[in-house]
XYZ file of N, CA and C in Angstrom:
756
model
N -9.382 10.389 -14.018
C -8.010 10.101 -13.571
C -7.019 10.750 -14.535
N -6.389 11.638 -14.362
C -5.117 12.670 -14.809
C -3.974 12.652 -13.914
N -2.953 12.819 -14.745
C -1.833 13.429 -13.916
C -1.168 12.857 -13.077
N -1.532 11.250 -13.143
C -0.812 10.826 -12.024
C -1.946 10.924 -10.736
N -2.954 11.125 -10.638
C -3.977 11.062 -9.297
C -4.926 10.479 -9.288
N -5.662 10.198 -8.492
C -7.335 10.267 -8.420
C -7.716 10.550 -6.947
N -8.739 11.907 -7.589
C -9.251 12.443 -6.381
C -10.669 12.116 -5.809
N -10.695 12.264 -4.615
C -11.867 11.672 -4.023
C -13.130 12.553 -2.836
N -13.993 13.111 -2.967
C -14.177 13.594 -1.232
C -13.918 15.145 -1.541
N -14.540 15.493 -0.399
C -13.938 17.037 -0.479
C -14.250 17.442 1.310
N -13.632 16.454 2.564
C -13.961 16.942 3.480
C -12.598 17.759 3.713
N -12.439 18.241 5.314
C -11.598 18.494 5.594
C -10.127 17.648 6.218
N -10.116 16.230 6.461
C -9.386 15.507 6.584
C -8.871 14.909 5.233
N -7.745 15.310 5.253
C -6.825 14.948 4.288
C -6.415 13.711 3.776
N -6.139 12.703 2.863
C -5.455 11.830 3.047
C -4.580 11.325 1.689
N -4.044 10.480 1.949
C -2.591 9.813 0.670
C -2.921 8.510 0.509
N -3.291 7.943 -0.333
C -3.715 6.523 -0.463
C -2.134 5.986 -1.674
N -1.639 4.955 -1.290
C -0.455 4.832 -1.809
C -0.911 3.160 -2.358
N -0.624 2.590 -3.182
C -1.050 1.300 -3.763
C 0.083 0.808 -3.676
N -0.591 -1.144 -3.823
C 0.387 -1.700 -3.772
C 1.523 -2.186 -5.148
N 2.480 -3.494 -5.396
C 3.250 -3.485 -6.291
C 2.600 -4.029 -7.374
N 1.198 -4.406 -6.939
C 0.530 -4.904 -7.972
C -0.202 -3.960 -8.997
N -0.644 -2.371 -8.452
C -1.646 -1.647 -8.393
C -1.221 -0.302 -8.874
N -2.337 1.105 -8.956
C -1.757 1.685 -9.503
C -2.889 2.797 -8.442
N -2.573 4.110 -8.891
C -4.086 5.078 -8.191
C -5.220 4.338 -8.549
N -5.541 3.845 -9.887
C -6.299 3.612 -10.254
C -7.303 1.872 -9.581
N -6.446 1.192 -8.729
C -6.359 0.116 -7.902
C -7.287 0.596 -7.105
N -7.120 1.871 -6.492
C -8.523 2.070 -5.311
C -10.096 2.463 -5.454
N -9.999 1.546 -7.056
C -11.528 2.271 -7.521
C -12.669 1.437 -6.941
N -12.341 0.251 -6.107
C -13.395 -0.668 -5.458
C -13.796 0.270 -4.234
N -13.086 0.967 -3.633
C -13.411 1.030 -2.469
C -13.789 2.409 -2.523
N -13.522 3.296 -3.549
C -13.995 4.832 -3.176
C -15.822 5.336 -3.209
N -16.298 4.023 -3.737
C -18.177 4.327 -3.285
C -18.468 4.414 -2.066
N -17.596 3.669 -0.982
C -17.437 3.512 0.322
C -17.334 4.458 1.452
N -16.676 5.148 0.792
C -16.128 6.519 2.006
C -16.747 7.236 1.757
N -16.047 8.181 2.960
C -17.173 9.632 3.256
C -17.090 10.180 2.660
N -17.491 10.761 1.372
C -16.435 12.157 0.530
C -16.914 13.235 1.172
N -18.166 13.547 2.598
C -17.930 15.039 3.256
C -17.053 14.989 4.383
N -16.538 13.777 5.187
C -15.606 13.948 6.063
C -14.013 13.718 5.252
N -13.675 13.354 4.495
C -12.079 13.325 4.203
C -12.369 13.642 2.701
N -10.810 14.167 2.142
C -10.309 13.710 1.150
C -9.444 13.045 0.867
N -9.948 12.489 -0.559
C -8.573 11.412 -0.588
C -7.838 11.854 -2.202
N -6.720 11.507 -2.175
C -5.936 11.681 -2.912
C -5.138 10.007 -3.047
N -5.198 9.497 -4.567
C -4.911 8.553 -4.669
C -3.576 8.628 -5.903
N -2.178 8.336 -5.422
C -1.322 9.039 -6.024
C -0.648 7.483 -7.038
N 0.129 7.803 -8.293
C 0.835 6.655 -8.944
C 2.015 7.231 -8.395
N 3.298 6.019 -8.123
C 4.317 6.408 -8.124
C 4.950 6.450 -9.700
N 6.197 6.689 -9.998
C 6.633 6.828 -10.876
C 6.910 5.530 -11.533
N 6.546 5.348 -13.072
C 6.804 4.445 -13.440
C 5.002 3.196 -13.429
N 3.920 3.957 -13.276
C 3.213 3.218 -12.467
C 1.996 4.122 -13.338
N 0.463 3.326 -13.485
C -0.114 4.343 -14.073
C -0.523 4.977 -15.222
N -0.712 6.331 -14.509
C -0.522 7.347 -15.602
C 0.699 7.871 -15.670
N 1.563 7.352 -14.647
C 3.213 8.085 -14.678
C 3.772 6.819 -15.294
N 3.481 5.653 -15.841
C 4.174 5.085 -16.813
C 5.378 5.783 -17.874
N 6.409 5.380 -17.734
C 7.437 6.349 -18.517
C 7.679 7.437 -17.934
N 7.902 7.735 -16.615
C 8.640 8.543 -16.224
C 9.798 7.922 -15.202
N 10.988 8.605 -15.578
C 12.188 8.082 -15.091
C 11.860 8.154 -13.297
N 13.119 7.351 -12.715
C 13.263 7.411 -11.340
C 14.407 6.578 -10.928
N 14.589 6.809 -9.874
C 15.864 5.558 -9.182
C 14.437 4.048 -8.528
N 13.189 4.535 -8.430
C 12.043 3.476 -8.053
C 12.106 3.154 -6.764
N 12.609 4.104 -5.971
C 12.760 3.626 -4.176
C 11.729 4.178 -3.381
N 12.081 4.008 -2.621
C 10.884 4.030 -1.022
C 10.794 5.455 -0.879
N 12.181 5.906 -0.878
C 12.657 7.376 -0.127
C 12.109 8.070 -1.597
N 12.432 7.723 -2.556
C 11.863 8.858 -3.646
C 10.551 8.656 -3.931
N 9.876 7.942 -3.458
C 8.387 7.538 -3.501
C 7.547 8.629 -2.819
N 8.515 8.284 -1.291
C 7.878 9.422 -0.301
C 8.325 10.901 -0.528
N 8.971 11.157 -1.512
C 9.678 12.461 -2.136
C 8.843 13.158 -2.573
N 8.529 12.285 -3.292
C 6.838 12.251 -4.323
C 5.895 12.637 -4.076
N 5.601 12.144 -2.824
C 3.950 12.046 -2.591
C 4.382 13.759 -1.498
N 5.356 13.473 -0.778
C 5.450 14.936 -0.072
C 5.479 16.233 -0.786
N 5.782 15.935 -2.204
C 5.989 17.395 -2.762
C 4.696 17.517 -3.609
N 4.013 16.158 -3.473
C 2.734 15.988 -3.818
C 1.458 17.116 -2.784
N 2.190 16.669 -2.023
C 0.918 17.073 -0.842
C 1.217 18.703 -0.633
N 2.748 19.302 -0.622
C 3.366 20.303 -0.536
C 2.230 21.283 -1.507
N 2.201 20.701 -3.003
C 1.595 21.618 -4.356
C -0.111 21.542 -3.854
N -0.640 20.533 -2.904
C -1.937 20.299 -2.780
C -2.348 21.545 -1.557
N -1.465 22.332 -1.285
C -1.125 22.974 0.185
C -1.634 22.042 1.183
N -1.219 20.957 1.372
C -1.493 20.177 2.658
C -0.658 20.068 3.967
N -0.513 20.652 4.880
C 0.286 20.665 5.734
C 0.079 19.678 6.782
N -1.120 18.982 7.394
C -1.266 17.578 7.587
C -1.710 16.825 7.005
N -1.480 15.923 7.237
C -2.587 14.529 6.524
C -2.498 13.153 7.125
N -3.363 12.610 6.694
C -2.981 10.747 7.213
C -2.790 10.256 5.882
N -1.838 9.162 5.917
C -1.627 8.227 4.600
C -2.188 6.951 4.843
N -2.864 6.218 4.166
C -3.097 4.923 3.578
C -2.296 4.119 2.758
N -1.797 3.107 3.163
C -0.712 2.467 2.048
C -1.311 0.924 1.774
N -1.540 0.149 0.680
C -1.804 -1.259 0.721
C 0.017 -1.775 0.000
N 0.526 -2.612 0.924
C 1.146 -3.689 0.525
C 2.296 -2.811 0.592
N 3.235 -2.648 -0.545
C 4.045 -1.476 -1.108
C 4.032 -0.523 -0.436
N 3.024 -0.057 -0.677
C 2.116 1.467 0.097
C 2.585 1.498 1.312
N 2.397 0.546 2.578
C 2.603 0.104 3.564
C 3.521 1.043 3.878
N 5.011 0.690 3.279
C 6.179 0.319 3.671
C 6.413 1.868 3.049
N 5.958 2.555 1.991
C 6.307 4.214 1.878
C 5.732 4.827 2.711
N 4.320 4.750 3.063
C 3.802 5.242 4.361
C 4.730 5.652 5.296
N 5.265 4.553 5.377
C 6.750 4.782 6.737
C 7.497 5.688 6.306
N 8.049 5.643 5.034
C 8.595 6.167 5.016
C 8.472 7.405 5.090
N 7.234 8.003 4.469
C 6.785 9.424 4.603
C 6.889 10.110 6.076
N 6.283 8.892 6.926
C 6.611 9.217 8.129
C 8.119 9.640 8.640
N 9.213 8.798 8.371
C 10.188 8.970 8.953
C 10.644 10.410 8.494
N 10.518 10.317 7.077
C 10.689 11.544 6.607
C 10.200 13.394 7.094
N 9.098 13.000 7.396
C 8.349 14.483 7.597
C 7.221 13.618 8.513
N 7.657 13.380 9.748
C 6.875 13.605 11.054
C 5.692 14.411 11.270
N 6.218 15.758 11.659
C 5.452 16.411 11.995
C 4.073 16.787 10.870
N 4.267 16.173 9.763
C 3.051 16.145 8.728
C 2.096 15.290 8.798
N 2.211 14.358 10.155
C 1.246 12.920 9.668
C 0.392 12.984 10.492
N -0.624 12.821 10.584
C -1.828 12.566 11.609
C -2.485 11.366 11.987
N -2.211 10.050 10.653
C -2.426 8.629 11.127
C -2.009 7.954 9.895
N -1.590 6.822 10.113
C -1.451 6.103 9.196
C -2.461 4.656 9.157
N -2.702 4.264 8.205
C -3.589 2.851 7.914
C -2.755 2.053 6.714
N -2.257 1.334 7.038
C -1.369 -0.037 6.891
C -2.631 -1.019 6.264
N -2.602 -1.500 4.956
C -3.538 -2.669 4.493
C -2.869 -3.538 3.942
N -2.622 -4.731 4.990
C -1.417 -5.341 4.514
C -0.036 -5.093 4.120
N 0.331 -4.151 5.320
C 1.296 -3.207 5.241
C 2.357 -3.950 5.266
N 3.701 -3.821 4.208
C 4.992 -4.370 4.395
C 5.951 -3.525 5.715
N 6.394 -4.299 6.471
C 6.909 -3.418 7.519
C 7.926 -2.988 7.268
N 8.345 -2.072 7.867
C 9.595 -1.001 7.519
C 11.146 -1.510 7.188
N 11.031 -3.001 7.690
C 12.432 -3.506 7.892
C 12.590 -4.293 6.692
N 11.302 -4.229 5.558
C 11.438 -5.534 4.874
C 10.268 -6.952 4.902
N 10.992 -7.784 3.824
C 10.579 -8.998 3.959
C 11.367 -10.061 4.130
N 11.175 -11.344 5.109
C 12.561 -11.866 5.036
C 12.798 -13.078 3.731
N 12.740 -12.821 2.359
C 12.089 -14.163 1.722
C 12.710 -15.295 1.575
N 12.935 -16.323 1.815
C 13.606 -17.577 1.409
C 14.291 -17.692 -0.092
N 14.851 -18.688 -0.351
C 15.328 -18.385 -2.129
C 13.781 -18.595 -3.150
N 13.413 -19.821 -2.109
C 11.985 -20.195 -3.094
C 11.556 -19.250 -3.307
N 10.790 -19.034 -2.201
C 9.891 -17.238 -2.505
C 10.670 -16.017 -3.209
N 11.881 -15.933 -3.267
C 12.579 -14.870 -3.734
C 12.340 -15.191 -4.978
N 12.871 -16.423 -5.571
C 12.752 -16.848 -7.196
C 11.370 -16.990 -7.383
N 10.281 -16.980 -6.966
C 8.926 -17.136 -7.427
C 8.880 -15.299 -7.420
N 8.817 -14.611 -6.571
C 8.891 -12.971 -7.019
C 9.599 -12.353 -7.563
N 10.756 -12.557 -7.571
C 11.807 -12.095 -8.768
C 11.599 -12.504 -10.008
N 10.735 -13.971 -10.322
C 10.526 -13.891 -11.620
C 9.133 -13.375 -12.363
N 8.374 -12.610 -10.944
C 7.326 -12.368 -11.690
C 7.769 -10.726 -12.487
N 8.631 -10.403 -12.114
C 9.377 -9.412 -13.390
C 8.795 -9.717 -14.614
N 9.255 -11.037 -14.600
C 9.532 -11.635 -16.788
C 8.077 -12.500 -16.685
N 7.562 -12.848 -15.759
C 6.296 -14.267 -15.885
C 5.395 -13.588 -15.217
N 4.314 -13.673 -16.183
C 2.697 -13.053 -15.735
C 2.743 -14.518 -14.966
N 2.733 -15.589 -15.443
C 2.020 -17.164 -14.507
C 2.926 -16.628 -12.963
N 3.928 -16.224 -12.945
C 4.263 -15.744 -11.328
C 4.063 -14.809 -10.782
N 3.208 -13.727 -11.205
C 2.358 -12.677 -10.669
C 0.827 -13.820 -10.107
N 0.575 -14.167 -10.956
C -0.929 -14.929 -11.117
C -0.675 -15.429 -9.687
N 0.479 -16.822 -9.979
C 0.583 -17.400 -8.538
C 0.841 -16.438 -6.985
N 1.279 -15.088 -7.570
C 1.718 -14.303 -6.479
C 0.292 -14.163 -5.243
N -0.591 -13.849 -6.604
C -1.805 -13.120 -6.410
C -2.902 -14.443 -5.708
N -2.988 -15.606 -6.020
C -3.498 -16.705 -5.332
C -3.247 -17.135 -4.273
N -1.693 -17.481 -3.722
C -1.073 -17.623 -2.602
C -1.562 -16.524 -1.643
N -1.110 -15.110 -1.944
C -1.506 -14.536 -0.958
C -3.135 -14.130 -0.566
N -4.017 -14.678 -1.505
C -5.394 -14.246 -1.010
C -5.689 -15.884 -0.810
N -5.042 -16.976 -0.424
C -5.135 -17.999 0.249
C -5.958 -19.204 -0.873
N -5.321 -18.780 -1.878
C -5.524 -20.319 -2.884
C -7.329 -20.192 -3.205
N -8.372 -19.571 -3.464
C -9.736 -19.513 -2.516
C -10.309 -18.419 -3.602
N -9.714 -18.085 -4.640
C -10.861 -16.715 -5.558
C -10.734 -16.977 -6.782
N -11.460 -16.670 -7.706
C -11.719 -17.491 -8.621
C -10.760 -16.976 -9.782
N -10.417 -17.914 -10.894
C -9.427 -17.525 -11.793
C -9.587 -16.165 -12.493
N -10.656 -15.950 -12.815
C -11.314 -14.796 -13.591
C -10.709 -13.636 -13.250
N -10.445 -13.516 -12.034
C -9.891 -12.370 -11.229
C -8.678 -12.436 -11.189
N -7.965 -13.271 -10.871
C -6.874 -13.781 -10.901
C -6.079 -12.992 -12.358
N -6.674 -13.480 -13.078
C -6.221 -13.118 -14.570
C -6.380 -11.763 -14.880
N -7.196 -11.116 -13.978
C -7.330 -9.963 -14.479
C -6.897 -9.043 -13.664
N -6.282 -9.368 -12.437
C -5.604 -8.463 -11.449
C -4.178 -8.781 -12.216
N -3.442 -10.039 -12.836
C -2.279 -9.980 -13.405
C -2.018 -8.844 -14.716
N -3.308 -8.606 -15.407
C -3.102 -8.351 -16.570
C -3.364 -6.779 -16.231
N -3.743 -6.234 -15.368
C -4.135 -4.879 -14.604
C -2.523 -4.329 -14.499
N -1.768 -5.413 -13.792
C -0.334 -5.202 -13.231
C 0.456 -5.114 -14.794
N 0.231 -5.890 -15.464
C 1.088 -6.126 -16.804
C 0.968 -4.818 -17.700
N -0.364 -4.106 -17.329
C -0.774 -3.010 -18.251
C -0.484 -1.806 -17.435
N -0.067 -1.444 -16.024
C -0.176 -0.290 -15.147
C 1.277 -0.235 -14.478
N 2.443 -1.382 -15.178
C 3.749 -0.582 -14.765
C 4.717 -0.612 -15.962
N 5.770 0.017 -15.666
C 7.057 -0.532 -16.174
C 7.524 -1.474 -15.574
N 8.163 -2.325 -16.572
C 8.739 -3.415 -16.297
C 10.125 -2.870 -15.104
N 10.909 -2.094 -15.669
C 12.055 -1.372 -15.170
C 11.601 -0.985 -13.783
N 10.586 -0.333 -13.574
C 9.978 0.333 -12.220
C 9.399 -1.202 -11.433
N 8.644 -1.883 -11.971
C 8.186 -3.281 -11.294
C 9.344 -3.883 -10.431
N 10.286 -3.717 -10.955
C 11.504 -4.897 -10.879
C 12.158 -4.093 -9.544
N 12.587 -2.846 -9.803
C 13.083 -2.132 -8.726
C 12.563 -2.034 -7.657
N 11.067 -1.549 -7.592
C 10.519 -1.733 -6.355
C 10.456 -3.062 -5.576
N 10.130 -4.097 -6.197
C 10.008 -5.444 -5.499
C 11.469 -5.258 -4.646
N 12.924 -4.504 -5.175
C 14.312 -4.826 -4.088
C 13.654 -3.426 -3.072
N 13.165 -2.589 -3.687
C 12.868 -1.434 -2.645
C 12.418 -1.984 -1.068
N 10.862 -2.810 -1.564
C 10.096 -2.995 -0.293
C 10.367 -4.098 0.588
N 10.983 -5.114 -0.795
C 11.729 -6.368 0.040
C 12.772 -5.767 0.347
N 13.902 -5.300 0.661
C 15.068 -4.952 1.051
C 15.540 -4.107 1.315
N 14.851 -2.984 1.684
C 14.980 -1.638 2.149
C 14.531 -1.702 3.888
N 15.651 -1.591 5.101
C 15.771 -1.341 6.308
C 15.239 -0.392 6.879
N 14.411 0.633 7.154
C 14.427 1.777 8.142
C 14.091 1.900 9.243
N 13.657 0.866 10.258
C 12.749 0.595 11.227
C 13.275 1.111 12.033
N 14.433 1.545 12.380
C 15.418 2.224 13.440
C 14.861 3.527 13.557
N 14.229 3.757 12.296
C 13.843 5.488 11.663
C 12.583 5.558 12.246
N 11.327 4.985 12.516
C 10.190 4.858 13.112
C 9.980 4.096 14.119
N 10.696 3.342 14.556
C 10.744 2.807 16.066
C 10.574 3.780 17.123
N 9.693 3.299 17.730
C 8.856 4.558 18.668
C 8.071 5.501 18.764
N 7.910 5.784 17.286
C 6.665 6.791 16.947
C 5.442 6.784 17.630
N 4.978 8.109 17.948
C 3.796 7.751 18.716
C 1.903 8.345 18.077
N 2.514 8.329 16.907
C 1.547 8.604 15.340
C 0.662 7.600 15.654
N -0.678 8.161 15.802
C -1.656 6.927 15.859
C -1.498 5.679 14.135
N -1.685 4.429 14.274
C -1.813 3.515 13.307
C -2.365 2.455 13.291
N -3.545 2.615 12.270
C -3.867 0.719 12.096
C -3.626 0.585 10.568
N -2.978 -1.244 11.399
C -2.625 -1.956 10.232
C -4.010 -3.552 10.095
N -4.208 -3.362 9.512
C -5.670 -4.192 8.638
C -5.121 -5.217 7.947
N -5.284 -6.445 8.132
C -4.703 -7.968 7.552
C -5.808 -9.162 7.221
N -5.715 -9.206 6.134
C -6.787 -10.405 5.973
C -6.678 -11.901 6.452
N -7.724 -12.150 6.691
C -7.349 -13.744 7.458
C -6.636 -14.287 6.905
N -7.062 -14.545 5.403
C -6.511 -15.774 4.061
C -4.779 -15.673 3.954
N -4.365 -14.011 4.262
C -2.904 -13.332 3.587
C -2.279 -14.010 4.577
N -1.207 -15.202 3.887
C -0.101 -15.919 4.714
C 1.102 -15.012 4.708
N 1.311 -14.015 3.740
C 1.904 -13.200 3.754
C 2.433 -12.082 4.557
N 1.421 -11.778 5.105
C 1.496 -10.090 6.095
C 0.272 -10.299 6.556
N 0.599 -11.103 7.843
C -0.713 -11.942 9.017
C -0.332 -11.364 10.082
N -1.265 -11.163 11.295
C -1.386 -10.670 12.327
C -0.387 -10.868 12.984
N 0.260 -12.198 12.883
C 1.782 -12.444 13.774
C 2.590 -11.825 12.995
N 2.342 -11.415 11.748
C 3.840 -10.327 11.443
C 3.906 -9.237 11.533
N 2.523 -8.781 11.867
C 1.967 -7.466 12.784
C 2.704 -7.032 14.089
N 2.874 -8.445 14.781
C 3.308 -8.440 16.385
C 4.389 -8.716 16.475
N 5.567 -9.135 15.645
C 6.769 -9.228 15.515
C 7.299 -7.471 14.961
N 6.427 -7.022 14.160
C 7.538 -5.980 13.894
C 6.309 -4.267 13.733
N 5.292 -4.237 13.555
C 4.598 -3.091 13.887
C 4.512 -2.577 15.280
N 4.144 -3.963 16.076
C 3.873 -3.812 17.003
C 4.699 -3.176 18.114
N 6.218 -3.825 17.640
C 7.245 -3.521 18.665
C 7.818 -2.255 18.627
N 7.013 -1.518 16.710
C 7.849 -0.068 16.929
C 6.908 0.762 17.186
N 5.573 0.651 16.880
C 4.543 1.628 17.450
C 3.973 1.555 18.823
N 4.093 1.930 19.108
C 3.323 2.091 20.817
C 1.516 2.110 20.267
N 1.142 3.199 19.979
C -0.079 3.183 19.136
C -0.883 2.666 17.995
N -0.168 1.604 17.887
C -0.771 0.240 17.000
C -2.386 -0.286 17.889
N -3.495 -0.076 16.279
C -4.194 -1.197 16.566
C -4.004 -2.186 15.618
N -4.573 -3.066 15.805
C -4.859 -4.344 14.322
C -5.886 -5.037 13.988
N -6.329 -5.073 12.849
C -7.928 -5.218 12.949
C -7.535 -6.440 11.672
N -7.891 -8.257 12.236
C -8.026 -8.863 10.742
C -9.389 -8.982 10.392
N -9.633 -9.026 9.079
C -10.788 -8.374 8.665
C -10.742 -10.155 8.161
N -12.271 -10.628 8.235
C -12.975 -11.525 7.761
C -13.300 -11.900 6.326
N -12.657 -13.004 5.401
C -13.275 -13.181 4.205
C -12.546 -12.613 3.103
N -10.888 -12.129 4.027
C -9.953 -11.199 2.685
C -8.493 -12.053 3.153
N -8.045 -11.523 2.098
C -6.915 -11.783 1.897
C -5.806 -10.596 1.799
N -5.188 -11.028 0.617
C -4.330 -9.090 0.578
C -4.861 -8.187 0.097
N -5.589 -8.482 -0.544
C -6.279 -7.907 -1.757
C -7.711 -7.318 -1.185
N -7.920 -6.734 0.380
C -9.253 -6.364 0.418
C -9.939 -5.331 0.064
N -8.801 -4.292 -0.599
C -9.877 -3.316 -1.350
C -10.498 -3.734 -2.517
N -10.129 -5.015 -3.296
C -10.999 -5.435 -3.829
C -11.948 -7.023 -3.290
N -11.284 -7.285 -2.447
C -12.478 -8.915 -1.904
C -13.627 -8.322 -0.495
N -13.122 -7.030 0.212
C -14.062 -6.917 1.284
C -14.232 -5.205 0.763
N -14.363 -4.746 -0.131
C -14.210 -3.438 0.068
C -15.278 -2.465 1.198
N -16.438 -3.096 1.800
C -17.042 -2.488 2.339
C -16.384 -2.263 3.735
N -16.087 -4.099 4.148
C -15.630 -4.069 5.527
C -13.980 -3.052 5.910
N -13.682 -3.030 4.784
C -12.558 -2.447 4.760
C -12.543 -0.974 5.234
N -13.282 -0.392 3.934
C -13.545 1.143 4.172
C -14.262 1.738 5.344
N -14.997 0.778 6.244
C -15.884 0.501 7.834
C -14.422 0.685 8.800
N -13.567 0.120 8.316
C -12.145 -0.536 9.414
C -11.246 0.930 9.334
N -11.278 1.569 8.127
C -10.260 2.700 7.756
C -11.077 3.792 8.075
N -12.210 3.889 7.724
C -12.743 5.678 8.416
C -12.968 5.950 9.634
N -13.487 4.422 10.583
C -14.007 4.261 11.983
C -12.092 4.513 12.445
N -11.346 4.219 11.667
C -9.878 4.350 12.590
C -9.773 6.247 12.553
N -9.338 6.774 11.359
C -9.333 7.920 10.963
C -9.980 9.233 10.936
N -11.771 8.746 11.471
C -12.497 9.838 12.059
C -11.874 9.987 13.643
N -11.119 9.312 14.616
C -10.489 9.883 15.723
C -9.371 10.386 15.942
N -8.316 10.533 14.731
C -7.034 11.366 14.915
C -6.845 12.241 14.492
């Protein structure tokens, strides 16, 4: 892992694996024994601030995320590709999309934040806004959404993964990025094949928030909830997962 990447595969299908706010490139190391490395490649990118790009400046938004990864793919000479986004990821995915259309060939949503946002209450806002300054409100972040149900060990060590793989400055910004950044007007109607993948446990980004707001802007939405996960299934199901994402992506 250099440079801000990790590479994967060497087929001819392309792809962008984008992590979530917890995570870094380095986040998709459960699941890359999994895939095909003769049918796709993957490219697993840090955003700025994140990583191995720890300490590099940015404004930390959606749109410069997808700036990123496009001028990413631009230097890779990639002229199509499909993106993968978990959580965070999700919600730049889109954006890449809205951005440069004619570059995308599918997207896969894993616990994808939808384009419009999150709507959070004050509670929930002050329990994520303070996991800025409080590892114990990352911890709780990370329990709630994989449904109260995995054992502390992990717990502690997916917080301390997050504590060691961002800036604080970049952490803080993105959480207003993905919570509060609108574009759905911008991808409403797309007819880009997409699945979005939701774990049973995730009260968070569950199949009904699939059908309230993926659903209504993609025409070509599937949704697959995967058994025995939560948000977190590239690391709690990584097999069933990587089964759910290549069986989508070997047809577009």
């Amino acid at each position: 892992m250099t440079d801000g990447y990790r590479t994967f595969g060497h087929g001819d299908h392309k792809v962008l694996a984008l992590n979530g706010w917890f995570g870094s490139a380095e986040a998709w190391r459960p699941l890359l024994p999994h895939l095909d490395p003769t049918a796709f490649s993957y490219v697993c990118l840090d955003y700025r601030g994140y990583g191995a790009r720890k300490g590099i400046a940015g404004e930390y938004s959606l749109a410069e995320a997808a700036r990123d990864a496009l001028e990413f793919a631009d230097d890779l000479g990639w002229s199509r590709f499909s993106v993968i986004g978990h959580s965070m990821g999700g919600s730049v995915m889109q954006r890449i999309l809205a951005d440069a259309p004619e570059r995308v060939r599918g997207l896969v949503g894993i616990s994808p934040v939808p384009a419009n946002g999150i709507p959070f209450d004050e509670q929930s806002w002050q329990l994520f806004r303070g996991a800025v300054e409080e590892p114990a409100n990352r911890r709780a972040i990370i329990d709630l959404t994989t449904g109260n149900r995995l054992t502390g060990v992990w717990l502690d060590t997916m917080v301390e993964y997050s504590l060691s793989n961002s800036d604080k400055a970049a952490f803080s910004a993105y959480l207003d990025a993905w919570a509060r950044t609108d574009f759905h007007t911008e991808i409403a109607g797309s007819t880009v094949p997409i699945k979005a993948i939701v774990g049973e446990h995730d009260p968070a980004i569950s199949a009904d928030v699939l059908r309230s707001t993926f659903e209504k802007w993609y025409p070509n939405l599937e949704i697959d909830v995967l058994s025995n996960a939560g948000h977190y299934a590239v690391d709690e199901t990584p097999i069933a997962l990587a089964t759910s994402i290549e069986r989508f992506l070997v047809e577009v």
